[in-house]
């Protein structure tokens, strides 16, 4: 078994170039299913969730290869429409392939998705979206069966702007003739990125990032696509929070600071200094930060739920009290008992945490129970007195590629070890 060993108390200095984001790449990889050709994705970090998605594509018949950091996905010949229990169980985003499998092959059989246990995570919106386009969807014995032979453009109103459901419906509509409109879609930058990717392949999608997305179905997409997905805004945010906690000065390249505006404005008010350029963020942090006071996670452009655990870690050592509301997932506080082991003062009930900032945390043996919660624990370890071990790092590997190398480059003492 592997864990992180962390010696706390080092300031962070230096530069990191951010790679393409996991949450942008996963729907784009699902989108490759729509392409009867070869897609080259540039600058792809090897998050383990990417490998899990590639396993699904390979099972469908795709041929996948790597050239350094570029990923080549050949989807000319697909000979299966079946996403097995073994591969679907590895990640939630396996459900993102439903729309594109139906769009390309008109038949789909998917096992229910797995992924981090951060709440109920139903898929009702994904399935109703497919039905709104005329797909026949049946659920039986743990599988979702879809028949898309009668699909045509339609209208779907999302009662909650689910990121995955929005992406899935877009993909279902790309090769479905007629006009599809999605009302109240998610507005996350990853939706805009998926639109840009699919449009670069010849799709006709407009409105991503706004309240209505329109897709005009096309008969086929281009054969050769080269695309670089947007930078990872959650890793960007994680490194900013890490530096805010440890003190220091970092420079992040290949970023879009507007994607992290909600976090940057909170950190600016808590005594971090920023120098923002089009694709670069410089941040300096010295001394103890002021608490955020009141903070809640929300859909974009609000504070992302994926940064809730790192933000909580920061609040545990900030000056003052913080009331933190988790508004997107109902069971995303598994890191709380672990932070308390490190000396944090946190009370929680339902989706609310009250955090009284302490002068410092103390190293402890803690366990990651999900991806972003694990990242929060690593940050707590970096900023605490003494040493910390974080087990369960297979969760962290899902969305942070060689996190220890990234942090060590900035001067942190963190290594991956067997135990
Ligand atoms: C995506 C991200 C994840 C992020 C989340 C919210 C990827 C691969 N993952 O997940 O990192 O935390 O967006 O920004 O991009 N819901 C339903 N019915 C559905 C679908 C969702 O009720 O059919 C609910 C969920 O239970 C949750 C909320 O909607 O409470 C948000 O989920 P959603 O936006 O769909 O998140 P994901 O796409 O799974």
Short mmCIF file of C-alpha atoms and ligand atoms in Angstrom, two decimals:
data_model
loop_
_atom_site.label_atom_id
_atom_site.label_comp_id
_atom_site.label_asym_id
_atom_site.label_seq_id
_atom_site.Cartn_x
_atom_site.Cartn_y
_atom_site.Cartn_z
CA UNK A 1 0.00 0.00 0.00
CA UNK A 2 1.15 3.55 -0.71
CA UNK A 3 0.86 6.73 1.30
CA UNK A 4 2.29 10.22 1.41
CA UNK A 5 4.86 11.09 4.03
CA UNK A 6 4.91 14.86 4.62
CA UNK A 7 7.18 17.02 6.76
CA UNK A 8 5.27 20.20 7.47
CA UNK A 9 6.45 23.75 7.89
CA UNK A 10 8.16 24.61 4.60
CA UNK A 11 7.26 27.68 2.60
CA UNK A 12 6.48 27.18 -1.10
CA UNK A 13 8.45 29.00 -3.80
CA UNK A 14 8.71 28.50 -7.55
CA UNK A 15 6.86 27.98 -10.80
CA UNK A 16 4.48 25.26 -11.98
CA UNK A 17 3.09 24.81 -15.48
CA UNK A 18 -0.47 23.54 -15.17
CA UNK A 19 -1.57 20.71 -17.48
CA UNK A 20 -4.96 20.03 -19.01
CA UNK A 21 -7.74 19.47 -16.51
CA UNK A 22 -9.13 16.06 -15.62
CA UNK A 23 -12.70 17.34 -15.66
CA UNK A 24 -12.20 18.83 -19.12
CA UNK A 25 -10.46 15.73 -20.50
CA UNK A 26 -12.98 13.13 -19.33
CA UNK A 27 -15.95 14.51 -21.33
CA UNK A 28 -13.64 15.23 -24.27
CA UNK A 29 -12.52 11.58 -24.26
CA UNK A 30 -16.17 10.53 -24.18
CA UNK A 31 -16.69 12.96 -27.09
CA UNK A 32 -14.00 11.12 -29.10
CA UNK A 33 -16.51 8.27 -29.47
CA UNK A 34 -18.46 10.54 -31.86
CA UNK A 35 -15.42 10.90 -34.13
CA UNK A 36 -14.91 8.35 -36.90
CA UNK A 37 -11.23 9.33 -37.03
CA UNK A 38 -8.15 10.11 -34.94
CA UNK A 39 -7.98 12.67 -32.12
CA UNK A 40 -4.70 13.95 -30.71
CA UNK A 41 -4.97 15.59 -27.30
CA UNK A 42 -1.97 17.70 -26.29
CA UNK A 43 -0.44 18.14 -22.84
CA UNK A 44 -2.40 15.42 -21.03
CA UNK A 45 -1.30 14.61 -17.46
CA UNK A 46 -1.76 10.93 -16.68
CA UNK A 47 -4.39 11.20 -13.93
CA UNK A 48 -5.55 7.67 -13.07
CA UNK A 49 -9.13 8.65 -14.04
CA UNK A 50 -7.85 9.23 -17.57
CA UNK A 51 -6.49 5.68 -17.68
CA UNK A 52 -9.87 4.42 -16.43
CA UNK A 53 -11.69 6.31 -19.21
CA UNK A 54 -9.21 5.02 -21.80
CA UNK A 55 -9.93 1.47 -20.63
CA UNK A 56 -13.61 2.08 -21.50
CA UNK A 57 -12.72 3.47 -24.94
CA UNK A 58 -10.41 0.51 -25.64
CA UNK A 59 -13.14 -1.91 -24.66
CA UNK A 60 -15.41 -0.23 -27.23
CA UNK A 61 -12.72 -0.84 -29.86
CA UNK A 62 -10.68 2.39 -29.82
CA UNK A 63 -6.89 2.21 -30.22
CA UNK A 64 -5.09 4.43 -27.76
CA UNK A 65 -1.42 5.46 -27.67
CA UNK A 66 0.81 8.07 -26.02
CA UNK A 67 3.52 10.18 -27.63
CA UNK A 68 5.25 11.84 -24.69
CA UNK A 69 2.49 13.96 -23.10
CA UNK A 70 0.19 13.75 -26.11
CA UNK A 71 -2.62 11.24 -26.20
CA UNK A 72 -3.79 9.74 -29.49
CA UNK A 73 -7.24 8.17 -29.64
CA UNK A 74 -8.18 6.30 -32.81
CA UNK A 75 -11.94 5.74 -32.86
CA UNK A 76 -12.28 4.75 -36.52
CA UNK A 77 -13.39 1.23 -35.64
CA UNK A 78 -15.72 0.77 -32.69
CA UNK A 79 -17.16 -2.72 -32.33
CA UNK A 80 -18.89 -2.70 -28.95
CA UNK A 81 -21.50 -0.48 -27.31
CA UNK A 82 -21.05 -2.12 -23.92
CA UNK A 83 -19.48 -0.41 -20.88
CA UNK A 84 -18.79 -3.23 -18.43
CA UNK A 85 -19.30 -3.23 -14.69
CA UNK A 86 -15.56 -3.58 -14.15
CA UNK A 87 -14.66 -0.40 -16.06
CA UNK A 88 -17.78 1.69 -15.24
CA UNK A 89 -17.25 0.98 -11.54
CA UNK A 90 -13.92 2.80 -11.61
CA UNK A 91 -15.25 6.26 -12.34
CA UNK A 92 -18.37 8.35 -12.21
CA UNK A 93 -17.59 9.86 -15.61
CA UNK A 94 -18.20 6.48 -17.29
CA UNK A 95 -21.83 7.66 -17.56
CA UNK A 96 -20.59 10.54 -19.78
CA UNK A 97 -20.16 7.97 -22.57
CA UNK A 98 -23.90 7.22 -22.76
CA UNK A 99 -24.71 10.20 -25.02
CA UNK A 100 -21.84 9.64 -27.43
CA UNK A 101 -22.32 5.85 -27.65
CA UNK A 102 -26.01 6.41 -28.46
CA UNK A 103 -25.12 9.19 -30.90
CA UNK A 104 -22.59 7.09 -32.81
CA UNK A 105 -23.87 3.51 -32.44
CA UNK A 106 -27.56 4.04 -31.62
CA UNK A 107 -27.37 1.24 -29.03
CA UNK A 108 -25.80 1.35 -25.58
CA UNK A 109 -25.43 -0.88 -22.54
CA UNK A 110 -23.70 0.66 -19.53
CA UNK A 111 -23.17 -0.61 -16.02
CA UNK A 112 -23.93 1.96 -13.33
CA UNK A 113 -21.04 4.37 -12.69
CA UNK A 114 -18.70 4.21 -9.69
CA UNK A 115 -16.47 7.05 -8.49
CA UNK A 116 -15.81 8.92 -5.26
CA UNK A 117 -18.44 8.43 -2.56
CA UNK A 118 -19.36 12.06 -1.92
CA UNK A 119 -23.15 11.77 -1.95
CA UNK A 120 -25.98 9.98 -3.68
CA UNK A 121 -24.86 11.10 -7.14
CA UNK A 122 -28.00 10.03 -9.05
CA UNK A 123 -28.03 9.94 -12.86
CA UNK A 124 -31.71 10.78 -13.39
CA UNK A 125 -30.94 14.01 -15.28
CA UNK A 126 -28.60 12.19 -17.68
CA UNK A 127 -31.29 9.61 -18.45
CA UNK A 128 -34.18 12.10 -18.78
CA UNK A 129 -31.99 14.18 -21.11
CA UNK A 130 -31.52 11.17 -23.41
CA UNK A 131 -35.25 10.45 -23.29
CA UNK A 132 -36.01 14.07 -24.26
CA UNK A 133 -34.11 13.38 -27.50
CA UNK A 134 -36.24 10.31 -28.16
CA UNK A 135 -33.86 7.62 -26.86
CA UNK A 136 -35.46 4.60 -25.23
CA UNK A 137 -33.77 4.03 -21.88
CA UNK A 138 -34.38 1.04 -19.62
CA UNK A 139 -32.71 0.20 -16.33
CA UNK A 140 -32.44 -3.50 -15.47
CA UNK A 141 -30.21 -5.60 -13.20
CA UNK A 142 -27.66 -2.83 -12.64
CA UNK A 143 -27.37 -1.87 -16.30
CA UNK A 144 -28.68 0.99 -18.41
CA UNK A 145 -29.90 -0.09 -21.82
CA UNK A 146 -30.32 2.62 -24.47
CA UNK A 147 -31.75 2.56 -27.97
CA UNK A 148 -31.15 5.75 -29.95
CA UNK A 149 -32.51 4.65 -33.33
CA UNK A 150 -35.46 7.10 -33.04
CA UNK A 151 -33.45 10.03 -31.65
CA UNK A 152 -34.11 13.52 -32.97
CA UNK A 153 -33.44 17.06 -31.73
CA UNK A 154 -35.48 18.12 -28.70
CA UNK A 155 -35.65 20.46 -25.73
CA UNK A 156 -34.54 19.63 -22.21
CA UNK A 157 -34.85 21.77 -19.11
CA UNK A 158 -32.41 20.86 -16.35
CA UNK A 159 -33.94 21.41 -12.89
CA UNK A 160 -30.35 21.56 -11.56
CA UNK A 161 -27.43 22.60 -13.78
CA UNK A 162 -25.59 19.26 -13.57
CA UNK A 163 -22.19 19.40 -15.23
CA UNK A 164 -22.16 15.77 -16.36
CA UNK A 165 -25.78 15.74 -17.56
CA UNK A 166 -25.20 18.92 -19.61
CA UNK A 167 -22.12 17.35 -21.22
CA UNK A 168 -23.89 14.05 -21.87
CA UNK A 169 -26.88 15.70 -23.57
CA UNK A 170 -24.58 17.85 -25.72
CA UNK A 171 -22.79 14.71 -26.89
CA UNK A 172 -26.05 12.84 -27.53
CA UNK A 173 -27.25 15.75 -29.71
CA UNK A 174 -24.13 16.28 -31.87
CA UNK A 175 -24.92 13.51 -34.41
CA UNK A 176 -28.69 13.61 -33.84
CA UNK A 177 -30.41 15.43 -36.66
CA UNK A 178 -32.53 18.45 -35.79
CA UNK A 179 -32.09 21.20 -33.24
CA UNK A 180 -31.59 20.46 -29.54
CA UNK A 181 -31.83 23.09 -26.82
CA UNK A 182 -30.67 22.64 -23.25
CA UNK A 183 -32.23 25.12 -20.86
CA UNK A 184 -30.56 25.91 -17.52
CA UNK A 185 -27.37 23.99 -18.38
CA UNK A 186 -24.23 23.98 -16.24
CA UNK A 187 -21.98 26.95 -17.10
CA UNK A 188 -18.64 25.55 -15.92
CA UNK A 189 -15.63 26.35 -18.14
CA UNK A 190 -15.34 22.62 -18.92
CA UNK A 191 -18.68 22.86 -20.78
CA UNK A 192 -17.28 25.66 -22.94
CA UNK A 193 -14.17 23.56 -23.52
CA UNK A 194 -16.25 20.57 -24.63
CA UNK A 195 -18.16 22.84 -27.01
CA UNK A 196 -14.87 24.19 -28.42
CA UNK A 197 -13.46 20.68 -28.86
CA UNK A 198 -16.55 19.31 -30.60
CA UNK A 199 -16.92 22.41 -32.77
CA UNK A 200 -13.27 22.05 -33.82
CA UNK A 201 -14.36 18.60 -35.05
CA UNK A 202 -17.26 20.07 -37.06
CA UNK A 203 -20.13 20.02 -34.53
CA UNK A 204 -22.55 22.96 -34.42
CA UNK A 205 -22.92 23.89 -30.77
CA UNK A 206 -23.46 27.39 -29.39
CA UNK A 207 -24.28 29.02 -26.09
CA UNK A 208 -22.03 27.05 -23.70
CA UNK A 209 -21.40 29.22 -20.63
CA UNK A 210 -24.84 30.87 -20.96
CA UNK A 211 -28.38 29.91 -19.92
CA UNK A 212 -29.24 28.08 -23.16
CA UNK A 213 -27.12 25.74 -25.25
CA UNK A 214 -28.19 24.96 -28.80
CA UNK A 215 -26.95 22.04 -30.86
CA UNK A 216 -27.72 21.64 -34.56
CA UNK A 217 -27.17 17.99 -35.37
CA UNK A 218 -24.65 17.15 -38.12
CA UNK A 219 -24.23 13.93 -40.12
CA UNK A 220 -20.57 13.34 -39.27
CA UNK A 221 -17.49 14.94 -37.73
CA UNK A 222 -14.00 15.55 -39.11
CA UNK A 223 -11.47 12.72 -39.32
CA UNK A 224 -8.38 14.30 -37.75
CA UNK A 225 -8.55 16.54 -34.72
CA UNK A 226 -5.76 18.07 -32.65
CA UNK A 227 -6.85 19.79 -29.44
CA UNK A 228 -5.44 20.97 -26.14
CA UNK A 229 -7.95 20.90 -23.29
CA UNK A 230 -8.20 23.80 -20.84
CA UNK A 231 -5.82 23.95 -17.86
CA UNK A 232 -6.86 22.30 -14.60
CA UNK A 233 -8.55 25.02 -12.55
CA UNK A 234 -8.85 22.78 -9.47
CA UNK A 235 -5.10 22.01 -9.36
CA UNK A 236 -4.49 25.73 -9.90
CA UNK A 237 -6.74 26.52 -6.93
CA UNK A 238 -5.17 23.77 -4.81
CA UNK A 239 -1.67 25.21 -5.31
CA UNK A 240 -2.86 28.75 -4.48
CA UNK A 241 -4.44 27.49 -1.26
CA UNK A 242 -1.33 25.44 -0.41
CA UNK A 243 0.83 28.57 -0.71
CA UNK A 244 -1.68 30.62 1.29
CA UNK A 245 -1.37 28.02 4.08
CA UNK A 246 2.41 27.57 4.01
CA UNK A 247 3.47 31.10 3.04
CA UNK A 248 5.73 31.78 0.05
CA UNK A 249 5.51 32.98 -3.51
CA UNK A 250 4.41 30.94 -6.53
CA UNK A 251 3.94 31.48 -10.21
CA UNK A 252 1.47 29.33 -12.14
CA UNK A 253 1.79 29.20 -15.91
CA UNK A 254 -0.72 27.99 -18.50
CA UNK A 255 -3.73 29.05 -16.45
CA UNK A 256 -6.82 31.17 -17.00
CA UNK A 257 -7.12 33.27 -13.83
CA UNK A 258 -10.76 34.06 -14.60
CA UNK A 259 -11.59 30.40 -13.94
CA UNK A 260 -10.39 30.89 -10.35
CA UNK A 261 -11.82 34.38 -9.80
CA UNK A 262 -14.06 33.41 -6.85
CA UNK A 263 -11.09 31.92 -4.97
CA UNK A 264 -8.69 34.71 -5.90
CA UNK A 265 -11.06 37.36 -4.62
CA UNK A 266 -11.39 35.53 -1.25
CA UNK A 267 -7.61 35.07 -0.95
CA UNK A 268 -6.98 38.74 -1.88
CA UNK A 269 -9.22 39.84 1.00
CA UNK A 270 -7.28 37.52 3.34
CA UNK A 271 -3.92 39.20 2.70
CA UNK A 272 -2.57 37.30 -0.34
CA UNK A 273 -1.11 39.51 -3.08
CA UNK A 274 -1.73 38.70 -6.73
CA UNK A 275 -0.23 39.67 -10.05
CA UNK A 276 -2.60 38.39 -12.75
CA UNK A 277 -1.72 38.09 -16.43
CA UNK A 278 -3.75 36.51 -19.22
CA UNK A 279 -2.22 33.05 -18.74
CA UNK A 280 -0.19 33.47 -15.56
CA UNK A 281 -0.91 33.89 -11.85
CA UNK A 282 1.69 35.08 -9.36
CA UNK A 283 0.74 34.94 -5.70
CA UNK A 284 2.58 35.95 -2.55
CA UNK A 285 1.47 34.97 0.94
CA UNK A 286 3.12 35.91 4.20
CA UNK A 287 1.85 35.63 7.75
CA UNK A 288 -1.38 34.16 9.05
CA UNK A 289 -4.39 34.66 6.82
CA UNK A 290 -7.73 36.11 7.92
CA UNK A 291 -10.63 33.65 7.95
CA UNK A 292 -13.01 33.78 4.96
CA UNK A 293 -15.85 34.39 7.48
CA UNK A 294 -18.67 32.87 5.49
CA UNK A 295 -18.13 30.73 2.45
CA UNK A 296 -20.30 28.44 0.35
CA UNK A 297 -19.72 26.19 -2.60
CA UNK A 298 -21.84 26.81 -5.67
CA UNK A 299 -22.06 26.16 -9.37
CA UNK A 300 -19.74 28.25 -11.57
CA UNK A 301 -18.81 31.09 -11.20
CA UNK A 302 -19.15 30.39 -7.45
CA UNK A 303 -16.51 28.61 -5.37
CA UNK A 304 -16.16 25.07 -6.72
CA UNK A 305 -17.18 22.20 -4.49
CA UNK A 306 -13.96 20.50 -5.65
CA UNK A 307 -12.01 23.12 -3.65
CA UNK A 308 -14.15 22.82 -0.52
CA UNK A 309 -11.74 20.46 1.31
CA UNK A 310 -8.60 22.53 0.51
CA UNK A 311 -10.48 25.69 1.57
CA UNK A 312 -11.52 23.99 4.79
CA UNK A 313 -7.89 23.01 5.48
CA UNK A 314 -6.96 26.69 5.02
CA UNK A 315 -9.72 27.86 7.37
CA UNK A 316 -8.52 25.53 10.15
CA UNK A 317 -5.39 27.69 10.55
CA UNK A 318 -6.80 31.09 9.56
CA UNK A 319 -7.44 33.87 12.06
CA UNK A 320 -11.12 33.85 13.09
CA UNK A 321 -14.19 31.68 12.62
CA UNK A 322 -15.61 30.45 9.33
CA UNK A 323 -19.04 29.08 8.44
CA UNK A 324 -18.69 26.82 5.42
CA UNK A 325 -21.68 25.54 3.47
CA UNK A 326 -21.43 22.66 0.99
CA UNK A 327 -24.25 23.24 -1.48
CA UNK A 328 -23.46 20.81 -4.31
CA UNK A 329 -22.86 17.36 -2.76
CA UNK A 330 -24.52 16.18 0.44
CA UNK A 331 -21.77 13.89 1.79
CA UNK A 332 -18.57 15.72 1.10
CA UNK A 333 -17.17 16.11 4.63
CA UNK A 334 -15.21 12.85 5.03
CA UNK A 335 -12.01 14.85 5.55
CA UNK A 336 -13.46 16.56 8.67
CA UNK A 337 -12.66 13.81 11.24
CA UNK A 338 -9.16 13.54 9.76
CA UNK A 339 -8.56 17.30 10.09
CA UNK A 340 -9.80 17.11 13.68
CA UNK A 341 -7.11 14.43 14.32
CA UNK A 342 -4.59 17.09 13.29
CA UNK A 343 -5.92 19.52 15.89
CA UNK A 344 -8.54 21.38 13.84
CA UNK A 345 -11.58 22.83 15.64
CA UNK A 346 -14.52 21.92 13.39
CA UNK A 347 -18.17 21.28 14.22
CA UNK A 348 -20.45 19.98 11.50
CA UNK A 349 -24.06 19.11 10.90
CA UNK A 350 -25.66 18.21 7.58
CA UNK A 351 -24.00 20.42 4.98
CA UNK A 352 -22.63 23.10 7.33
CA UNK A 353 -19.23 23.28 9.07
CA UNK A 354 -18.18 25.82 11.66
CA UNK A 355 -14.42 26.13 11.79
CA UNK A 356 -12.58 28.05 14.49
CA UNK A 357 -9.12 28.81 13.16
CA UNK A 358 -6.25 27.52 15.32
CA UNK A 359 -2.69 28.89 15.46
CA UNK A 360 -1.45 25.63 13.98
CA UNK A 361 -2.22 22.01 13.17
CA UNK A 362 -0.06 19.05 14.23
CA UNK A 363 1.07 16.17 12.04
CA UNK A 364 -0.94 12.93 12.33
CA UNK A 365 -1.71 9.69 10.49
CA UNK A 366 -4.74 10.45 8.35
CA UNK A 367 -6.63 8.76 5.53
CA UNK A 368 -7.97 10.16 2.26
CA UNK A 369 -11.52 8.93 1.61
CA UNK A 370 -12.06 10.75 -1.70
CA UNK A 371 -10.05 12.70 -4.26
CA UNK A 372 -10.43 16.34 -3.21
CA UNK A 373 -10.74 15.50 0.50
CA UNK A 374 -7.35 13.78 0.12
CA UNK A 375 -5.86 16.92 -1.43
CA UNK A 376 -7.16 18.93 1.54
CA UNK A 377 -5.37 16.56 3.94
CA UNK A 378 -2.09 16.85 2.02
CA UNK A 379 -2.32 20.65 2.32
CA UNK A 380 -3.03 20.38 6.04
CA UNK A 381 0.07 18.17 6.36
CA UNK A 382 2.25 20.67 4.48
CA UNK A 383 1.25 23.48 6.84
CA UNK A 384 1.33 21.58 10.14
CA UNK A 385 4.01 21.08 12.77
CA UNK A 386 5.75 17.69 12.64
CA UNK A 387 5.11 14.95 10.13
CA UNK A 388 1.91 13.60 8.60
CA UNK A 389 1.11 10.48 6.66
CA UNK A 390 -1.84 10.43 4.26
CA UNK A 391 -3.02 6.97 3.20
CA UNK A 392 -5.64 6.31 0.52
CA UNK A 393 -3.56 8.20 -2.04
CA UNK A 394 -5.05 6.19 -4.90
CA UNK A 395 -7.95 8.67 -4.58
CA UNK A 396 -5.58 11.62 -4.96
CA UNK A 397 -3.96 10.03 -8.04
CA UNK A 398 -7.33 10.19 -9.78
CA UNK A 399 -6.99 13.93 -10.26
CA UNK A 400 -3.45 15.02 -9.29
CA UNK A 401 -0.68 13.51 -11.39
CA UNK A 402 2.54 13.02 -9.39
CA UNK A 403 1.31 15.53 -6.83
CA UNK A 404 4.38 14.88 -4.67
CA UNK A 405 6.72 15.95 -7.50
CA UNK A 406 4.73 19.13 -8.12
CA UNK A 407 4.86 20.06 -4.43
CA UNK A 408 8.51 19.02 -3.95
CA UNK A 409 9.48 21.29 -6.83
CA UNK A 410 8.01 24.15 -4.79
CA UNK A 411 10.11 23.23 -1.74
CA UNK A 412 7.68 21.01 0.17
CA UNK A 413 8.94 17.82 1.80
CA UNK A 414 6.54 15.15 0.59
CA UNK A 415 7.20 11.69 -0.73
CA UNK A 416 5.27 8.62 -1.77
CA UNK A 417 6.18 5.58 0.32
CA UNK A 418 5.18 1.95 0.79
CA UNK A 419 3.78 0.94 4.15
C1 LIG B 1 -18.63 17.15 -12.08
C2 LIG B 1 -17.15 17.02 -11.78
C3 LIG B 1 -16.91 17.01 -10.28
C4 LIG B 1 -17.54 18.24 -9.64
C5 LIG B 1 -19.01 18.38 -10.04
C6 LIG B 1 -19.63 19.67 -9.57
C7 LIG B 1 -16.32 15.77 -13.67
C8 LIG B 1 -15.71 14.51 -14.16
N1 LIG B 1 -16.65 15.80 -12.38
O1 LIG B 1 -19.26 15.99 -11.53
O2 LIG B 1 -15.51 17.00 -10.05
O3 LIG B 1 -17.46 18.13 -8.24
O4 LIG B 1 -19.14 18.34 -11.49
O5 LIG B 1 -18.93 20.76 -10.06
O6 LIG B 1 -16.47 16.71 -14.39
N2 LIG B 1 -27.33 15.38 -9.83
C9 LIG B 1 -28.59 14.83 -9.82
N3 LIG B 1 -28.99 14.07 -10.90
C10 LIG B 1 -28.15 13.84 -11.97
C11 LIG B 1 -26.87 14.42 -11.96
C12 LIG B 1 -26.47 15.18 -10.87
O7 LIG B 1 -29.35 15.02 -8.87
O8 LIG B 1 -28.57 13.15 -12.92
C13 LIG B 1 -26.87 16.17 -8.66
C14 LIG B 1 -25.68 15.49 -7.95
O9 LIG B 1 -26.11 14.50 -7.04
C15 LIG B 1 -25.03 16.66 -7.26
C16 LIG B 1 -25.28 17.81 -8.22
O10 LIG B 1 -26.33 17.40 -9.10
O11 LIG B 1 -25.65 16.94 -6.03
C17 LIG B 1 -24.06 18.20 -9.05
O12 LIG B 1 -23.61 17.09 -9.78
P1 LIG B 1 -22.98 17.24 -11.23
O13 LIG B 1 -22.88 18.67 -11.60
O14 LIG B 1 -23.74 16.34 -12.14
O15 LIG B 1 -21.54 16.66 -10.99
P2 LIG B 1 -20.76 15.63 -11.90
O16 LIG B 1 -20.99 15.91 -13.32
O17 LIG B 1 -20.97 14.24 -11.38
#
